[in-house]
mmCIF file of C-alpha atoms in Angstrom:
data_model
loop_
_atom_site.group_PDB
_atom_site.id
_atom_site.type_symbol
_atom_site.label_atom_id
_atom_site.label_comp_id
_atom_site.label_asym_id
_atom_site.label_seq_id
_atom_site.Cartn_x
_atom_site.Cartn_y
_atom_site.Cartn_z
ATOM 1 C CA MET A 1 176.204 -80.095 61.755
ATOM 2 C CA SER A 2 172.565 -80.683 62.578
ATOM 3 C CA ASN A 3 171.239 -84.142 63.414
ATOM 4 C CA PRO A 4 169.630 -86.052 60.535
ATOM 5 C CA THR A 5 165.850 -86.104 60.151
ATOM 6 C CA THR A 6 164.587 -89.530 59.070
ATOM 7 C CA ILE A 7 161.342 -89.516 57.103
ATOM 8 C CA THR A 8 159.874 -92.906 56.160
ATOM 9 C CA ALA A 9 156.945 -93.249 53.750
ATOM 10 C CA ASN A 10 156.735 -96.779 52.323
ATOM 11 C CA PRO A 11 155.010 -97.090 48.928
ATOM 12 C CA GLY A 12 151.352 -98.056 49.141
ATOM 13 C CA GLU A 13 151.041 -97.304 52.874
ATOM 14 C CA GLN A 14 149.094 -94.408 54.328
ATOM 15 C CA VAL A 15 151.664 -93.577 56.978
ATOM 16 C CA VAL A 16 154.618 -91.228 57.405
ATOM 17 C CA ASP A 17 157.126 -91.816 60.214
ATOM 18 C CA ILE A 18 159.528 -89.065 61.219
ATOM 19 C CA GLU A 19 162.402 -89.377 63.671
ATOM 20 C CA ARG A 20 164.801 -86.706 64.876
ATOM 21 C CA VAL A 21 167.139 -86.315 67.843
ATOM 22 C CA ILE A 22 167.128 -82.837 69.394
ATOM 23 C CA ASN A 23 170.148 -81.856 71.536
ATOM 24 C CA ALA A 24 168.084 -80.623 74.480
ATOM 25 C CA PRO A 25 166.253 -82.211 77.432
ATOM 26 C CA VAL A 26 162.695 -83.471 77.057
ATOM 27 C CA ALA A 27 161.243 -80.646 79.197
ATOM 28 C CA ASP A 28 162.639 -78.000 76.820
ATOM 29 C CA VAL A 29 161.585 -79.825 73.652
ATOM 30 C CA TYR A 30 158.088 -80.427 75.023
ATOM 31 C CA ARG A 31 157.783 -76.744 75.908
ATOM 32 C CA ALA A 32 158.785 -75.777 72.350
ATOM 33 C CA TYR A 33 156.059 -78.115 71.029
ATOM 34 C CA THR A 34 153.276 -76.824 73.259
ATOM 35 C CA GLN A 35 153.810 -73.117 73.983
ATOM 36 C CA PRO A 36 152.385 -71.028 71.139
ATOM 37 C CA GLU A 37 155.009 -68.251 71.319
ATOM 38 C CA LEU A 38 157.716 -70.942 70.959
ATOM 39 C CA ILE A 39 155.939 -73.022 68.279
ATOM 40 C CA ALA A 40 155.693 -69.868 66.160
ATOM 41 C CA GLN A 41 159.494 -69.530 66.193
ATOM 42 C CA TRP A 42 160.390 -72.895 64.673
ATOM 43 C CA MET A 43 157.571 -74.916 63.096
ATOM 44 C CA GLY A 44 157.733 -74.893 59.285
ATOM 45 C CA PRO A 45 160.244 -73.754 56.687
ATOM 46 C CA ARG A 46 162.601 -70.784 57.072
ATOM 47 C CA GLY A 47 161.241 -67.413 55.980
ATOM 48 C CA TYR A 48 157.654 -68.277 56.961
ATOM 49 C CA GLU A 49 155.883 -66.296 59.640
ATOM 50 C CA MET A 50 153.320 -67.995 61.846
ATOM 51 C CA GLU A 51 150.230 -66.178 63.030
ATOM 52 C CA ILE A 52 148.840 -68.039 66.048
ATOM 53 C CA ASP A 53 145.084 -68.312 66.375
ATOM 54 C CA THR A 54 144.748 -70.840 69.219
ATOM 55 C CA PHE A 55 146.822 -73.611 70.863
ATOM 56 C CA ASP A 56 144.813 -75.271 73.608
ATOM 57 C CA VAL A 57 146.993 -78.302 74.384
ATOM 58 C CA ARG A 58 144.670 -80.679 76.266
ATOM 59 C CA ASP A 59 142.562 -83.691 75.300
ATOM 60 C CA GLY A 60 139.693 -82.164 73.313
ATOM 61 C CA GLY A 61 141.422 -78.805 72.853
ATOM 62 C CA SER A 62 141.889 -77.155 69.447
ATOM 63 C CA TRP A 63 144.798 -75.531 67.658
ATOM 64 C CA ARG A 64 144.982 -73.248 64.599
ATOM 65 C CA PHE A 65 147.702 -71.171 62.946
ATOM 66 C CA VAL A 66 148.252 -69.349 59.665
ATOM 67 C CA HIS A 67 151.572 -69.598 57.820
ATOM 68 C CA ILE A 68 152.573 -66.477 55.901
ATOM 69 C CA THR A 69 155.049 -67.111 53.089
ATOM 70 C CA PRO A 70 157.846 -64.658 52.218
ATOM 71 C CA GLU A 71 155.636 -63.576 49.264
ATOM 72 C CA GLY A 72 152.701 -62.823 51.587
ATOM 73 C CA GLY A 73 150.610 -65.938 50.821
ATOM 74 C CA LYS A 74 148.518 -67.163 53.740
ATOM 75 C CA PHE A 75 147.882 -70.845 54.527
ATOM 76 C CA GLY A 76 145.717 -71.918 57.464
ATOM 77 C CA PHE A 77 146.034 -75.190 59.374
ATOM 78 C CA HIS A 78 144.003 -76.490 62.286
ATOM 79 C CA GLY A 79 143.242 -79.539 64.366
ATOM 80 C CA SER A 80 142.573 -80.814 67.849
ATOM 81 C CA TYR A 81 144.380 -82.690 70.594
ATOM 82 C CA HIS A 82 143.799 -86.151 72.077
ATOM 83 C CA SER A 83 145.559 -87.964 74.881
ATOM 84 C CA VAL A 84 148.128 -85.395 75.945
ATOM 85 C CA VAL A 85 150.639 -86.982 78.355
ATOM 86 C CA PRO A 86 152.983 -84.098 79.269
ATOM 87 C CA GLN A 87 156.625 -84.653 78.277
ATOM 88 C CA THR A 88 155.744 -88.105 76.920
ATOM 89 C CA SER A 89 153.346 -88.067 73.989
ATOM 90 C CA MET A 90 150.347 -86.442 72.393
ATOM 91 C CA VAL A 91 147.934 -87.280 69.608
ATOM 92 C CA GLN A 92 146.614 -84.556 67.351
ATOM 93 C CA THR A 93 144.719 -84.073 64.121
ATOM 94 C CA PHE A 94 145.973 -81.899 61.265
ATOM 95 C CA GLU A 95 144.029 -80.315 58.403
ATOM 96 C CA PHE A 96 145.318 -77.932 55.732
ATOM 97 C CA GLU A 97 142.502 -75.490 55.100
ATOM 98 C CA GLY A 98 143.347 -75.452 51.381
ATOM 99 C CA ALA A 99 142.174 -79.099 51.197
ATOM 100 C CA PRO A 100 139.248 -79.252 53.615
ATOM 101 C CA GLY A 101 138.081 -82.675 54.727
ATOM 102 C CA HIS A 102 141.524 -84.251 54.284
ATOM 103 C CA VAL A 103 142.573 -84.817 57.871
ATOM 104 C CA SER A 104 145.555 -86.689 59.255
ATOM 105 C CA LEU A 105 146.174 -88.077 62.722
ATOM 106 C CA GLU A 106 149.598 -87.729 64.325
ATOM 107 C CA ARG A 107 151.157 -89.200 67.429
ATOM 108 C CA VAL A 108 154.215 -87.328 68.700
ATOM 109 C CA THR A 109 156.447 -89.131 71.220
ATOM 110 C CA PHE A 110 159.278 -87.596 73.274
ATOM 111 C CA GLU A 111 161.957 -89.919 74.632
ATOM 112 C CA GLY A 112 164.912 -88.786 76.739
ATOM 113 C CA GLU A 113 168.379 -90.002 75.682
ATOM 114 C CA GLY A 114 170.835 -88.538 78.179
ATOM 115 C CA ASP A 115 170.627 -84.762 77.681
ATOM 116 C CA ALA A 116 168.973 -85.176 74.287
ATOM 117 C CA THR A 117 165.450 -86.018 73.158
ATOM 118 C CA ARG A 118 164.361 -88.400 70.451
ATOM 119 C CA VAL A 119 161.173 -87.108 68.814
ATOM 120 C CA ARG A 120 159.053 -89.600 66.866
ATOM 121 C CA VAL A 121 156.078 -88.566 64.738
ATOM 122 C CA HIS A 122 153.722 -91.274 63.438
ATOM 123 C CA ALA A 123 151.223 -89.727 61.015
ATOM 124 C CA VAL A 124 148.354 -91.642 59.390
ATOM 125 C CA TYR A 125 146.305 -90.325 56.470
ATOM 126 C CA GLN A 126 142.786 -91.170 55.334
ATOM 127 C CA THR A 127 144.096 -92.645 52.087
ATOM 128 C CA VAL A 128 147.415 -93.488 50.405
ATOM 129 C CA GLU A 129 146.619 -90.660 47.931
ATOM 130 C CA ASP A 130 146.333 -88.152 50.794
ATOM 131 C CA ARG A 131 149.660 -89.347 52.166
ATOM 132 C CA ASP A 132 151.354 -89.088 48.768
ATOM 133 C CA ALA A 133 149.926 -85.595 48.195
ATOM 134 C CA MET A 134 151.413 -84.479 51.518
ATOM 135 C CA ILE A 135 154.832 -85.900 50.548
ATOM 136 C CA ASP A 136 154.625 -84.253 47.103
ATOM 137 C CA SER A 137 153.778 -80.883 48.671
ATOM 138 C CA GLY A 138 157.328 -80.649 50.017
ATOM 139 C CA MET A 139 156.680 -81.969 53.513
ATOM 140 C CA ALA A 140 160.280 -83.215 53.950
ATOM 141 C CA HIS A 141 161.734 -79.759 53.321
ATOM 142 C CA GLY A 142 159.416 -78.061 55.819
ATOM 143 C CA VAL A 143 159.955 -80.723 58.477
ATOM 144 C CA THR A 144 163.751 -80.804 58.149
ATOM 145 C CA GLU A 145 164.115 -77.022 58.172
ATOM 146 C CA GLY A 146 161.689 -76.795 61.076
ATOM 147 C CA TYR A 147 163.881 -79.047 63.212
ATOM 148 C CA GLU A 148 166.960 -76.966 62.315
ATOM 149 C CA ARG A 149 165.084 -73.871 63.486
ATOM 150 C CA LEU A 150 164.122 -75.753 66.670
ATOM 151 C CA ASP A 151 167.842 -76.514 67.327
ATOM 152 C CA GLU A 152 168.604 -72.820 66.923
ATOM 153 C CA LEU A 153 165.734 -71.746 69.177
ATOM 154 C CA LEU A 154 166.824 -74.128 71.943
ATOM 155 C CA VAL A 155 170.423 -72.825 71.794
ATOM 156 C CA ARG A 156 169.142 -69.211 72.052
ATOM 157 C CA SER A 157 166.697 -69.782 74.901
ATOM 158 C CA MET B 1 114.374 -107.744 56.674
ATOM 159 C CA SER B 2 116.940 -105.101 57.433
ATOM 160 C CA ASN B 3 119.428 -103.879 54.825
ATOM 161 C CA PRO B 4 122.864 -105.524 54.880
ATOM 162 C CA THR B 5 125.787 -103.808 56.599
ATOM 163 C CA THR B 6 129.020 -104.232 54.639
ATOM 164 C CA ILE B 7 132.198 -104.128 56.711
ATOM 165 C CA THR B 8 135.506 -104.341 54.832
ATOM 166 C CA ALA B 9 138.830 -104.799 56.634
ATOM 167 C CA ASN B 10 141.501 -106.089 54.256
ATOM 168 C CA PRO B 11 144.362 -108.016 55.901
ATOM 169 C CA GLY B 12 147.439 -105.904 56.602
ATOM 170 C CA GLU B 13 145.672 -102.570 56.069
ATOM 171 C CA GLN B 14 144.888 -100.084 58.831
ATOM 172 C CA VAL B 15 141.453 -99.223 57.514
ATOM 173 C CA VAL B 16 137.853 -100.328 58.067
ATOM 174 C CA ASP B 17 135.156 -99.380 55.545
ATOM 175 C CA ILE B 18 131.489 -99.670 56.468
ATOM 176 C CA GLU B 19 128.543 -99.190 54.127
ATOM 177 C CA ARG B 20 124.843 -99.325 54.940
ATOM 178 C CA VAL B 21 121.666 -98.072 53.234
ATOM 179 C CA ILE B 22 119.134 -96.545 55.626
ATOM 180 C CA ASN B 23 115.506 -96.341 54.421
ATOM 181 C CA ALA B 24 115.060 -92.674 55.343
ATOM 182 C CA PRO B 25 115.974 -89.314 53.783
ATOM 183 C CA VAL B 26 119.406 -87.760 54.375
ATOM 184 C CA ALA B 27 117.991 -85.008 56.621
ATOM 185 C CA ASP B 28 116.566 -87.591 59.053
ATOM 186 C CA VAL B 29 119.675 -89.788 59.064
ATOM 187 C CA TYR B 30 121.939 -86.767 59.585
ATOM 188 C CA ARG B 31 119.770 -85.620 62.504
ATOM 189 C CA ALA B 32 120.045 -89.080 64.092
ATOM 190 C CA TYR B 33 123.850 -88.850 63.751
ATOM 191 C CA THR B 34 124.212 -85.397 65.260
ATOM 192 C CA GLN B 35 121.499 -84.844 67.895
ATOM 193 C CA PRO B 36 122.610 -86.317 71.228
ATOM 194 C CA GLU B 37 119.125 -87.414 72.358
ATOM 195 C CA LEU B 38 118.788 -89.359 69.084
ATOM 196 C CA ILE B 39 122.350 -90.765 69.031
ATOM 197 C CA ALA B 40 121.707 -92.212 72.500
ATOM 198 C CA GLN B 41 118.773 -94.225 71.127
ATOM 199 C CA TRP B 42 120.606 -96.186 68.451
ATOM 200 C CA MET B 43 124.428 -96.102 68.520
ATOM 201 C CA GLY B 44 125.918 -99.375 69.757
ATOM 202 C CA PRO B 45 124.594 -102.851 70.539
ATOM 203 C CA ARG B 46 121.118 -103.623 71.871
ATOM 204 C CA GLY B 47 120.747 -103.595 75.625
ATOM 205 C CA TYR B 48 123.377 -100.878 76.111
ATOM 206 C CA GLU B 49 122.421 -97.545 77.610
ATOM 207 C CA MET B 50 124.247 -94.425 76.545
ATOM 208 C CA GLU B 51 125.003 -91.624 78.975
ATOM 209 C CA ILE B 52 125.721 -88.468 76.991
ATOM 210 C CA ASP B 53 128.433 -86.163 78.255
ATOM 211 C CA THR B 54 128.847 -83.765 75.310
ATOM 212 C CA PHE B 55 128.155 -83.693 71.549
ATOM 213 C CA ASP B 56 129.317 -80.404 70.075
ATOM 214 C CA VAL B 57 129.070 -81.140 66.341
ATOM 215 C CA ARG B 58 131.230 -78.454 64.692
ATOM 216 C CA ASP B 59 134.788 -78.296 63.409
ATOM 217 C CA GLY B 60 136.889 -78.315 66.611
ATOM 218 C CA GLY B 61 134.004 -79.421 68.836
ATOM 219 C CA SER B 62 134.237 -82.411 71.171
ATOM 220 C CA TRP B 63 132.019 -85.405 71.898
ATOM 221 C CA ARG B 64 131.954 -87.909 74.767
ATOM 222 C CA PHE B 65 129.583 -90.643 75.916
ATOM 223 C CA VAL B 66 129.583 -93.576 78.331
ATOM 224 C CA HIS B 67 128.124 -96.930 77.316
ATOM 225 C CA ILE B 68 126.513 -98.884 80.149
ATOM 226 C CA THR B 69 126.285 -102.628 79.531
ATOM 227 C CA PRO B 70 123.319 -104.733 80.692
ATOM 228 C CA GLU B 71 125.583 -105.923 83.543
ATOM 229 C CA GLY B 72 126.281 -102.338 84.642
ATOM 230 C CA GLY B 73 129.812 -102.045 83.201
ATOM 231 C CA LYS B 74 130.745 -98.521 82.050
ATOM 232 C CA PHE B 75 132.866 -97.760 78.990
ATOM 233 C CA GLY B 76 133.752 -94.192 78.031
ATOM 234 C CA PHE B 77 134.491 -92.976 74.499
ATOM 235 C CA HIS B 78 135.421 -89.512 73.291
ATOM 236 C CA GLY B 79 136.723 -87.569 70.343
ATOM 237 C CA SER B 80 136.421 -84.368 68.370
ATOM 238 C CA TYR B 81 134.961 -83.178 65.089
ATOM 239 C CA HIS B 82 136.628 -81.834 61.937
ATOM 240 C CA SER B 83 135.170 -80.545 58.699
ATOM 241 C CA VAL B 84 131.456 -80.909 59.378
ATOM 242 C CA VAL B 85 129.459 -80.339 56.155
ATOM 243 C CA PRO B 86 125.814 -80.679 57.258
ATOM 244 C CA GLN B 87 123.912 -83.522 55.569
ATOM 245 C CA THR B 88 127.010 -84.397 53.513
ATOM 246 C CA SER B 89 129.960 -85.538 55.584
ATOM 247 C CA MET B 90 131.918 -85.156 58.777
ATOM 248 C CA VAL B 91 135.308 -86.222 60.064
ATOM 249 C CA GLN B 92 135.749 -87.228 63.681
ATOM 250 C CA THR B 93 138.242 -88.857 66.010
ATOM 251 C CA PHE B 94 137.374 -91.790 68.249
ATOM 252 C CA GLU B 95 139.141 -93.019 71.402
ATOM 253 C CA PHE B 96 138.061 -95.810 73.748
ATOM 254 C CA GLU B 97 139.033 -94.650 77.220
ATOM 255 C CA GLY B 98 139.988 -98.235 78.149
ATOM 256 C CA ALA B 99 142.895 -97.988 75.661
ATOM 257 C CA PRO B 100 144.061 -94.379 75.973
ATOM 258 C CA GLY B 101 146.295 -93.015 73.232
ATOM 259 C CA HIS B 102 144.848 -95.373 70.595
ATOM 260 C CA VAL B 103 142.870 -92.977 68.441
ATOM 261 C CA SER B 104 141.137 -93.563 65.112
ATOM 262 C CA LEU B 105 139.971 -91.078 62.508
ATOM 263 C CA GLU B 106 136.614 -91.587 60.780
ATOM 264 C CA ARG B 107 134.974 -89.920 57.833
ATOM 265 C CA VAL B 108 131.201 -90.406 57.641
ATOM 266 C CA THR B 109 129.492 -89.614 54.327
ATOM 267 C CA PHE B 110 125.730 -89.331 53.698
ATOM 268 C CA GLU B 111 124.476 -89.807 50.136
ATOM 269 C CA GLY B 112 120.811 -89.578 49.090
ATOM 270 C CA GLU B 113 119.446 -92.439 46.953
ATOM 271 C CA GLY B 114 115.805 -91.603 46.285
ATOM 272 C CA ASP B 115 114.121 -91.630 49.692
ATOM 273 C CA ALA B 116 116.978 -93.621 51.210
ATOM 274 C CA THR B 117 120.469 -92.701 52.398
ATOM 275 C CA ARG B 118 123.717 -94.523 51.805
ATOM 276 C CA VAL B 119 126.007 -94.076 54.808
ATOM 277 C CA ARG B 120 129.720 -94.713 54.303
ATOM 278 C CA VAL B 121 132.214 -94.810 57.158
ATOM 279 C CA HIS B 122 135.939 -94.790 56.359
ATOM 280 C CA ALA B 123 137.948 -95.363 59.553
ATOM 281 C CA VAL B 124 141.744 -95.286 59.719
ATOM 282 C CA TYR B 125 143.763 -96.530 62.692
ATOM 283 C CA GLN B 126 147.252 -95.623 63.885
ATOM 284 C CA THR B 127 148.505 -99.149 63.199
ATOM 285 C CA VAL B 128 147.283 -102.416 61.654
ATOM 286 C CA GLU B 129 147.371 -103.871 65.205
ATOM 287 C CA ASP B 130 144.990 -101.152 66.447
ATOM 288 C CA ARG B 131 142.648 -101.891 63.532
ATOM 289 C CA ASP B 132 142.731 -105.641 64.201
ATOM 290 C CA ALA B 133 142.102 -105.120 67.934
ATOM 291 C CA MET B 134 139.012 -103.076 67.089
ATOM 292 C CA ILE B 135 137.725 -105.834 64.769
ATOM 293 C CA ASP B 136 138.459 -108.495 67.407
ATOM 294 C CA SER B 137 136.562 -106.511 70.066
ATOM 295 C CA GLY B 138 133.285 -107.298 68.303
ATOM 296 C CA MET B 139 132.990 -104.116 66.255
ATOM 297 C CA ALA B 140 130.889 -105.786 63.529
ATOM 298 C CA HIS B 141 128.227 -106.865 66.017
ATOM 299 C CA GLY B 142 127.897 -103.396 67.570
ATOM 300 C CA VAL B 143 127.825 -101.645 64.206
ATOM 301 C CA THR B 144 125.271 -103.984 62.625
ATOM 302 C CA GLU B 145 122.942 -103.916 65.625
ATOM 303 C CA GLY B 146 123.332 -100.149 65.878
ATOM 304 C CA TYR B 147 122.046 -99.717 62.305
ATOM 305 C CA GLU B 148 119.081 -102.001 63.046
ATOM 306 C CA ARG B 149 118.257 -99.800 66.035
ATOM 307 C CA LEU B 150 118.618 -96.731 63.777
ATOM 308 C CA ASP B 151 116.072 -98.254 61.332
ATOM 309 C CA GLU B 152 113.662 -98.768 64.225
ATOM 310 C CA LEU B 153 114.194 -95.249 65.586
ATOM 311 C CA LEU B 154 113.533 -93.686 62.183
ATOM 312 C CA VAL B 155 110.293 -95.666 61.772
ATOM 313 C CA ARG B 156 109.138 -94.507 65.243
ATOM 314 C CA SER B 157 110.009 -90.816 64.855
#
């Protein structure tokens, strides 16, 4: 049984809040969030491959990856980092290259709870419409499956 | 008589919208927004000096400057760029180094109206509290005076 993923998106607000407990210490979860070869193994839905372009995790650094669907479709995403406090929190931007100019801003927080880690994501969008479009694109599925893959990765490693 | 600056911040929302017509063509206004030696001459309140650290205006590029008050106080600000469409729009992050981790996301749009340019800024904050703190810090004063200084710069150059 995997832990539940809570995704909150109140009507009319331009925010999504995500919360998930991962059964691993903060150091391991943080590593999985910041080391490209680990990120590629869990972020996004099952069956997707991730081609890493760059992951420069520091204030002002950039990231970019391409998701390859089981059918061979390619979808690029990129952004940059702000305020990286190792094993505590980081702020990053996020842009799907299929909808250029629509950028969101995410804060990810890692909080130790015994041997586990509570991950909180607070994402704000430029408009309520942008937020709703992200929800409608199947965000919940990708996020939930991603965390299941993260559980599996952390058991393996 | 300078043109009015409209600043909209509806209660309970985490957004600020700014609108201002500048009496100069888009090419000139865009240059003043993107060339460091010009930015330093107008952005922010009168009496402040701006020390430029970096302004790398491209998707993934960073910017940083330090404002020096008439009393000699120093305030650093930095961020990064997303989706720069020359003379049309750009998206950028903004962080006051006195409140690290509180980041906002701004879209700036330039629209030609005859020989003038309508500038629109749409800024979103991580929380309503962050937005209100920015308003309470005297944002309107700095923004309005900055645009007056921009008018004066564009007449001079």
